[in-house]
XYZ file of C-alpha atoms in Angstrom:
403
model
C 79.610 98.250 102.430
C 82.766 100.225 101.013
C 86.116 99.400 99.879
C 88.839 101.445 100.282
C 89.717 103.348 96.744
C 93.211 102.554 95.253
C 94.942 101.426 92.242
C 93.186 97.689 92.933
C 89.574 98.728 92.930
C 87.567 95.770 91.995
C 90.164 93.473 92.380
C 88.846 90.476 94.415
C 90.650 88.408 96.993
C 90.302 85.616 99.536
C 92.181 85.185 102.492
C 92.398 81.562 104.066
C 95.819 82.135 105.488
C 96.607 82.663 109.747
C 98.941 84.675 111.463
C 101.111 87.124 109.799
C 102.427 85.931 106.223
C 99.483 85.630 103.970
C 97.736 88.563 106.435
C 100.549 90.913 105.532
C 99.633 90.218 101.536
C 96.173 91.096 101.567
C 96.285 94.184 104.363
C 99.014 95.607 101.539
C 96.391 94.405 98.854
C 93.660 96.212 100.995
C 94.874 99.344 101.530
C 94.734 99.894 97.524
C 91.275 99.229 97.054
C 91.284 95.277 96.895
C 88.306 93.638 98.332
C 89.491 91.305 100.935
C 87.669 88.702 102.157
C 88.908 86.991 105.407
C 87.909 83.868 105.668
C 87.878 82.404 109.335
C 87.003 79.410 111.977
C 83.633 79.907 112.930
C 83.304 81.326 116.697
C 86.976 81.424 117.360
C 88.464 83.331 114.435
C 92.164 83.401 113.558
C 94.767 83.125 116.486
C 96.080 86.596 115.495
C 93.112 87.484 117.758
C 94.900 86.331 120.872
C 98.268 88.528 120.541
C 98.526 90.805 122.867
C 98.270 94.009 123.928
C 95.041 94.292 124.212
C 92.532 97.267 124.578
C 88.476 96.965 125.830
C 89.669 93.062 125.085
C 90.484 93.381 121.078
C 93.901 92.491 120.053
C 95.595 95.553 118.066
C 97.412 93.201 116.159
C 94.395 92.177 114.427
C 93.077 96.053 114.600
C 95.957 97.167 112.701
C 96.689 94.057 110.002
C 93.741 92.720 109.237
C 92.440 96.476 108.660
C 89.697 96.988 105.180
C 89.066 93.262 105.391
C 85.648 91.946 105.241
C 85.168 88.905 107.746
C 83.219 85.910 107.530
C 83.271 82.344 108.959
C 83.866 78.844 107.033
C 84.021 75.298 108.142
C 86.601 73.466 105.393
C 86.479 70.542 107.358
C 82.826 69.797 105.815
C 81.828 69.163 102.288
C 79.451 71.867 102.698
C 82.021 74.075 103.900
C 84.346 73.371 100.750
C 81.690 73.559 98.266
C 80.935 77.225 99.359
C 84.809 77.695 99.202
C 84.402 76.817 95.626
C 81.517 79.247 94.828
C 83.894 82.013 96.119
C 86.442 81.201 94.449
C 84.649 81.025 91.041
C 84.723 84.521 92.045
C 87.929 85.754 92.707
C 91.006 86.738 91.653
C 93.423 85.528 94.564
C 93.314 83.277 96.934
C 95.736 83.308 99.524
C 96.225 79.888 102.016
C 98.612 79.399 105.128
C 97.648 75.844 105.916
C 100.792 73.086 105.965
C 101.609 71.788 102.350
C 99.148 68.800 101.518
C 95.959 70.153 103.848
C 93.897 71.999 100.650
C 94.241 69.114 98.388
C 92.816 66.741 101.387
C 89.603 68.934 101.605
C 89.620 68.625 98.033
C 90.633 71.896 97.337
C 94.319 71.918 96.105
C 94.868 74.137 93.098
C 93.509 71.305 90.398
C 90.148 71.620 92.122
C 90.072 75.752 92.586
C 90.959 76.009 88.747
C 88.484 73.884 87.843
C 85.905 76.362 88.920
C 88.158 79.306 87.828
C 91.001 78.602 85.439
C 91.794 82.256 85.839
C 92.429 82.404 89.843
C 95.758 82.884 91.124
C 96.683 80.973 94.531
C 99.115 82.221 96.930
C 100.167 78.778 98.837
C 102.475 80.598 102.219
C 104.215 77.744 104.451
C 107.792 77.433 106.328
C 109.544 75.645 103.793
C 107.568 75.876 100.771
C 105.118 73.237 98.469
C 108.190 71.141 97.479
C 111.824 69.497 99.028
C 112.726 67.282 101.846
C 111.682 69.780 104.415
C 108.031 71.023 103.006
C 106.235 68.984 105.812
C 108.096 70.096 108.321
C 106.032 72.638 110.676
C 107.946 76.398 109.909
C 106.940 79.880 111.906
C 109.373 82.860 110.884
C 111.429 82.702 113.555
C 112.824 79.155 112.206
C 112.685 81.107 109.156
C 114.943 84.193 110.147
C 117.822 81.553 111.252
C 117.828 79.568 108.250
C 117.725 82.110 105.958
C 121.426 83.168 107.564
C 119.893 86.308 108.639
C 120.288 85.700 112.257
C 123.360 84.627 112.211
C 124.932 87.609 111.344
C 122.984 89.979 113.063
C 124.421 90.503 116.719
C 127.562 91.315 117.916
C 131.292 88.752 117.878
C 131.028 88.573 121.360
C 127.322 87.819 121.734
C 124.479 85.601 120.716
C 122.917 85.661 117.460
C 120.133 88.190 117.675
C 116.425 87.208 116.595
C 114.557 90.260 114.960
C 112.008 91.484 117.747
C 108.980 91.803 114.549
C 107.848 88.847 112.998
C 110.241 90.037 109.979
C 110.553 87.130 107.625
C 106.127 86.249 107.876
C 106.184 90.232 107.160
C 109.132 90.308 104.325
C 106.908 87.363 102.676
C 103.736 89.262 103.042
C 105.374 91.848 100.439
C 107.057 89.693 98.370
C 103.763 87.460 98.751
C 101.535 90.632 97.509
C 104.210 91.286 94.794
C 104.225 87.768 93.482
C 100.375 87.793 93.436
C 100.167 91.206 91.177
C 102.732 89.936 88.914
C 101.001 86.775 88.100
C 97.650 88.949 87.298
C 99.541 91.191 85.288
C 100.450 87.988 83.151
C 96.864 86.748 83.153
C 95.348 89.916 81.813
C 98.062 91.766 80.068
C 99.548 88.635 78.475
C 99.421 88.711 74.729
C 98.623 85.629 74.921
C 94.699 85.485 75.925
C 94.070 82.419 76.899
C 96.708 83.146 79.880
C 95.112 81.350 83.196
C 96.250 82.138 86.583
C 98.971 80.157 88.712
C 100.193 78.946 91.752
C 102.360 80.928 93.765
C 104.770 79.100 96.445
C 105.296 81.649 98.713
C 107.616 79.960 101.619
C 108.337 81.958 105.231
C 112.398 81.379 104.281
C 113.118 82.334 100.805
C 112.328 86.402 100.568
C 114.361 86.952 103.420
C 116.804 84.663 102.644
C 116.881 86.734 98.745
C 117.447 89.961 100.673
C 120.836 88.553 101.897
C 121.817 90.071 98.363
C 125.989 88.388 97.525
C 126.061 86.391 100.613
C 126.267 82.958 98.757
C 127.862 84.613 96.011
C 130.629 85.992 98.307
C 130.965 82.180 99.834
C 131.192 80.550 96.596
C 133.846 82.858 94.880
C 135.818 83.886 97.607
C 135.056 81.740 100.915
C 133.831 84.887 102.831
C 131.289 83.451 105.242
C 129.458 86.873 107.022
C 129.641 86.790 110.984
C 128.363 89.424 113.139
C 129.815 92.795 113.480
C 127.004 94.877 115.269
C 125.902 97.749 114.186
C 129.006 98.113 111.534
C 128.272 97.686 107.585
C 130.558 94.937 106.597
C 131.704 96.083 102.899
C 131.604 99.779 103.788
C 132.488 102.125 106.218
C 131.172 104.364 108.825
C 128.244 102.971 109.034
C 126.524 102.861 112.457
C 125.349 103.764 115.960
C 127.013 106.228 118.035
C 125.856 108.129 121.240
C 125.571 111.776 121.956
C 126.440 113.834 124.459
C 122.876 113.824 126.079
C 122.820 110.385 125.791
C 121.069 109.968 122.478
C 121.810 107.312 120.285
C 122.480 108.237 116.033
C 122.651 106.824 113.357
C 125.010 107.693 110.580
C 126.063 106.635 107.077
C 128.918 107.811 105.174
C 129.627 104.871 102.987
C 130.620 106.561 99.834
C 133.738 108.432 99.082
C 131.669 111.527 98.642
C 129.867 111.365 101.562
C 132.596 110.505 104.048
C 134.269 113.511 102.579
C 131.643 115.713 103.153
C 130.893 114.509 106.760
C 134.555 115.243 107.686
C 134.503 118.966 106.200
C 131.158 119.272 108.258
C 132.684 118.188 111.291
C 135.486 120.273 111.013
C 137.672 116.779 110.901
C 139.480 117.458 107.503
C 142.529 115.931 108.716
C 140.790 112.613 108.130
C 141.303 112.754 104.770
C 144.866 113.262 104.857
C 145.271 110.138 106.623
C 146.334 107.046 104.775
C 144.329 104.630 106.875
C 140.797 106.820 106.262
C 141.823 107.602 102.396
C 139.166 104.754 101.069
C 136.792 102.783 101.478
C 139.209 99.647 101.730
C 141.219 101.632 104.310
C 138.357 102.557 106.244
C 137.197 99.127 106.427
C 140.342 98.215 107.588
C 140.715 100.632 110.284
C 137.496 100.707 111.486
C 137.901 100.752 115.322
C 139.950 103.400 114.970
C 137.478 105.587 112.798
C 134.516 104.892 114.800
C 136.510 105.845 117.918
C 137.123 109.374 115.879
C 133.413 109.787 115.451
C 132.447 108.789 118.734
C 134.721 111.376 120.617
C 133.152 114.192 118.463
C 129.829 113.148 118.759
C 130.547 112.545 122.739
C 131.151 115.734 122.842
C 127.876 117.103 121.306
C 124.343 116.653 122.160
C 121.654 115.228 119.736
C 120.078 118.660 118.771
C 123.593 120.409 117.992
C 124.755 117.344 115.882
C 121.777 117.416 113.710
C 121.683 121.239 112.887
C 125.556 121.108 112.517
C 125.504 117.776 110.452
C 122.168 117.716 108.080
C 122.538 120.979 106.478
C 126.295 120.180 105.002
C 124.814 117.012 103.501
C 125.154 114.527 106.327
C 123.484 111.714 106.556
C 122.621 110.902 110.353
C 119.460 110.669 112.124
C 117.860 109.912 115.588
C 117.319 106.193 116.877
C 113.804 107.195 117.848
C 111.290 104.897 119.980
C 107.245 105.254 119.442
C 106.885 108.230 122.062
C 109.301 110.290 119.384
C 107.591 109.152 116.198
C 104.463 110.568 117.412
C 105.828 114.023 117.957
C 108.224 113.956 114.617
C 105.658 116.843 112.353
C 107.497 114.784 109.028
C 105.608 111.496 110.018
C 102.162 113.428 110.536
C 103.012 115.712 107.407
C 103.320 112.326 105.522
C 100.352 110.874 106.790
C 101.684 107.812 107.972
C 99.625 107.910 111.188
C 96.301 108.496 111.106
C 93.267 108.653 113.248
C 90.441 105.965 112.920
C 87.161 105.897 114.553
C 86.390 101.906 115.140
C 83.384 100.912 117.044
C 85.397 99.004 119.653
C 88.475 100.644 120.123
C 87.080 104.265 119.731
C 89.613 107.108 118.056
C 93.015 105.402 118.020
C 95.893 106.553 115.683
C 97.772 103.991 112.935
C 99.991 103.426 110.616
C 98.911 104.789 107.281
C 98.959 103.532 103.906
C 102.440 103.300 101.795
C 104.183 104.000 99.032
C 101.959 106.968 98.416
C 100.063 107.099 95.177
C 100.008 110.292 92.934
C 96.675 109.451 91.323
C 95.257 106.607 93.051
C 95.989 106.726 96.768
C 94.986 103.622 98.720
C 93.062 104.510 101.989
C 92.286 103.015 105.672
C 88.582 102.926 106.155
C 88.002 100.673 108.865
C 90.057 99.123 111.110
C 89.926 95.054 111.943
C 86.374 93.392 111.944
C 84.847 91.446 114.267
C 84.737 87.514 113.902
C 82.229 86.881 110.777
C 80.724 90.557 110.589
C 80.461 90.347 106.683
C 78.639 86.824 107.052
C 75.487 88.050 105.755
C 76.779 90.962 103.234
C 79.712 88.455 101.844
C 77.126 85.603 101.130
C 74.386 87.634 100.220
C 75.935 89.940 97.815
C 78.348 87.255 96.023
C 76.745 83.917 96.222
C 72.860 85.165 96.789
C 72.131 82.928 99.691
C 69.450 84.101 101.533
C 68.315 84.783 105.172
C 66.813 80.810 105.488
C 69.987 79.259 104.277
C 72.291 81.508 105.789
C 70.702 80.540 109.502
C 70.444 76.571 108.783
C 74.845 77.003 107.385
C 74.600 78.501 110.858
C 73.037 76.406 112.474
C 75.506 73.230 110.956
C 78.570 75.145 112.228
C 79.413 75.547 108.617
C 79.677 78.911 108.854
């Protein structure tokens, strides 16, 4: 057995959680060389297993994010089950968990009991609404998460629906901040100065990361009773700032939202008379006049076709660029000469291309060396190797449905 190099070789972590939050943590945490141990239902796995598409019968979903992980099978529902939990985590640095607030604690092993065997493990507790407040027990999948953060109600257009994000964006936006949190508590543990520092709980809710990317939204409310609605594609404190469609019908996107930049894109386009006009001379003005602008930049860019705009555009400094689908990304050379797809070899899918790893590393690259695993595959290496069971015990667990 391997583990992908990175800058978090040797760093060890379990993964309890389902779905798509506390999976998006550790694949991040795996692709740098973490050793991540998914822990799942014995002979039905996690339900990430049943999205869809599927190829020779494997979900890609699980192919893709659960990618470097180690598998193996656990009961918590039996003592037997829970004591084993606790023999892994006496060896671990984070735990991760996705069950609903209160569940850990009734198999007796709520963060009291996992410190007990390791005072030095941090716990990564994901759940809709979080370990505490009137709405903790209340059941919470992102997509009640993306509309109660405010997100969704400003994304759409005034004459239209809300409009629900078609990724599971907030489980995925608290997979990062999840991972983040979870580094940031080691770095306390072993860089404190303090050196009897212990690891911590972190309460990792589905709502709260996205609802912190919504930067000055309750901060524009309180101070000036500004309360966002939906403008489409538009940027609503700066301006141009969207979609427009070519000639060949291609759609682009383009952002001039500084004074520099808008100036530049107008000398590019040969539009200087744009900046001679009063209702174009700012941001404010722009803002202001909007409709009118964006009608300006969609008869020129009606009038062009996506290739022409780009070579006329990019090279004077503007910043535009293709709304591209997946067909496109596969042929764009920047995205190969990146290496953020790449070709794996998996024993059930065959050679099938990826996303790679990211940010990119100077001196200590993270890596993809195998894509998801099949239901309890690391069983035997997982138990062996960290808790020295052997082959007799291993097949009785087995034979108890503990494992």
């Amino acid at each position: 057995m391997t583990t992908a190099q990175g800058p978090l070789s040797g760093l060890r972590v379990l993964d309890l959680s389902i779905i798509v939050a506390g999976g998006t943590a550790s694949s991040l945490l795996a692709d740098f060389g973490a050793e991540v141990v998914k822990i799942e239902r014995p002979g039905t796995g996690d339900p990430l297993r049943n999205w869809g598409p599927f190829a020779n019968g494997v979900s890609l979903w699980w192919k893709v994010h659960s990618r470097n992980k180690k598998s193996i099978t656990l009961n918590l529902g039996v003592p037997e089950g829970q004591n084993l939990l606790k023999e892994l985590a006496a060896k671990t640095d984070i735990l991760i968990e996705g069950f609903r607030p209160g569940a850990m604690e009734r198999w007796g092993l709520g963060p009291d009991d996992l410190q007990a065997v390791n005072p030095k493990l941090v716990m990564l507790r994901y759940s809709g609404f979080g370990q505490s407040g009137p709405y903790k027990d209340r059941p919470g999948f992102g997509t009640i998460a993306e509309c109660m953060s405010g997100f969704v109600g400003m994304t759409g257009f005034q004459d239209t629906p809300p409009v629900l994000p078609p990724i599971p964006l907030a489980d995925e936006i608290a997979g990062v901040f999840g991972a983040m949190a979870g580094m940031m508590a080691l770095y306390h543990r072993d860089a404190s100065i303090n050196s009897s520092a212990k690891g911590q709980v972190v309460d990792v809710s589905l709502f709260e990361p996205l609802f912190r990317l919504c930067i000055p939204h309750i901060t524009m409310f309180d101070m000036l009773g500004i309360n966002r609605e939906r403008v489409g594609n538009d940027f609503p404190d700066a301006a141009p700032r969207s979609l427009y469609k070519t000639a060949d019908n291609q759609w682009l996107g383009l952002s001039a939202t500084s004074q520099s930049t808008f100036e530049g894109l107008a000398k590019a386009m040969g539009m200087e008379d744009l900046l001679e006009r009063t209702e174009f001379k700012d941001n404010a003005a722009r803002l202001e006049n909007r409709e009118s602008l964006n009608d300006e930049l969609n008869s020129w860019l009606g009038q062009r076709n996506l290739k022409e705009t780009m070579d006329q555009l990019i090279p004077a400094g503007g910043v535009v660029g293709p709304v591209y689908d997946a067909a496109q990304i596969m042929e764009d050379p920047h995205f190969h000469s990146r290496q953020d797809i790449i070709d794996i070899d998996d024993p059930e899918l065959g050679q099938t291309k990826m996303l790679g790893v990211v940010p990119k590393f100077s001196e200590t690259p993270g890596a993809v060396e195998h894509a998801g695993p099949k239901v309890g595959e690391h069983n035997r290496h997982i138990y062996s190797s960290w808790l020295g069971l052997d082959e007799e015990k291993l097949t009785e667990l087995n034979r108890q449905g503990t494992i």
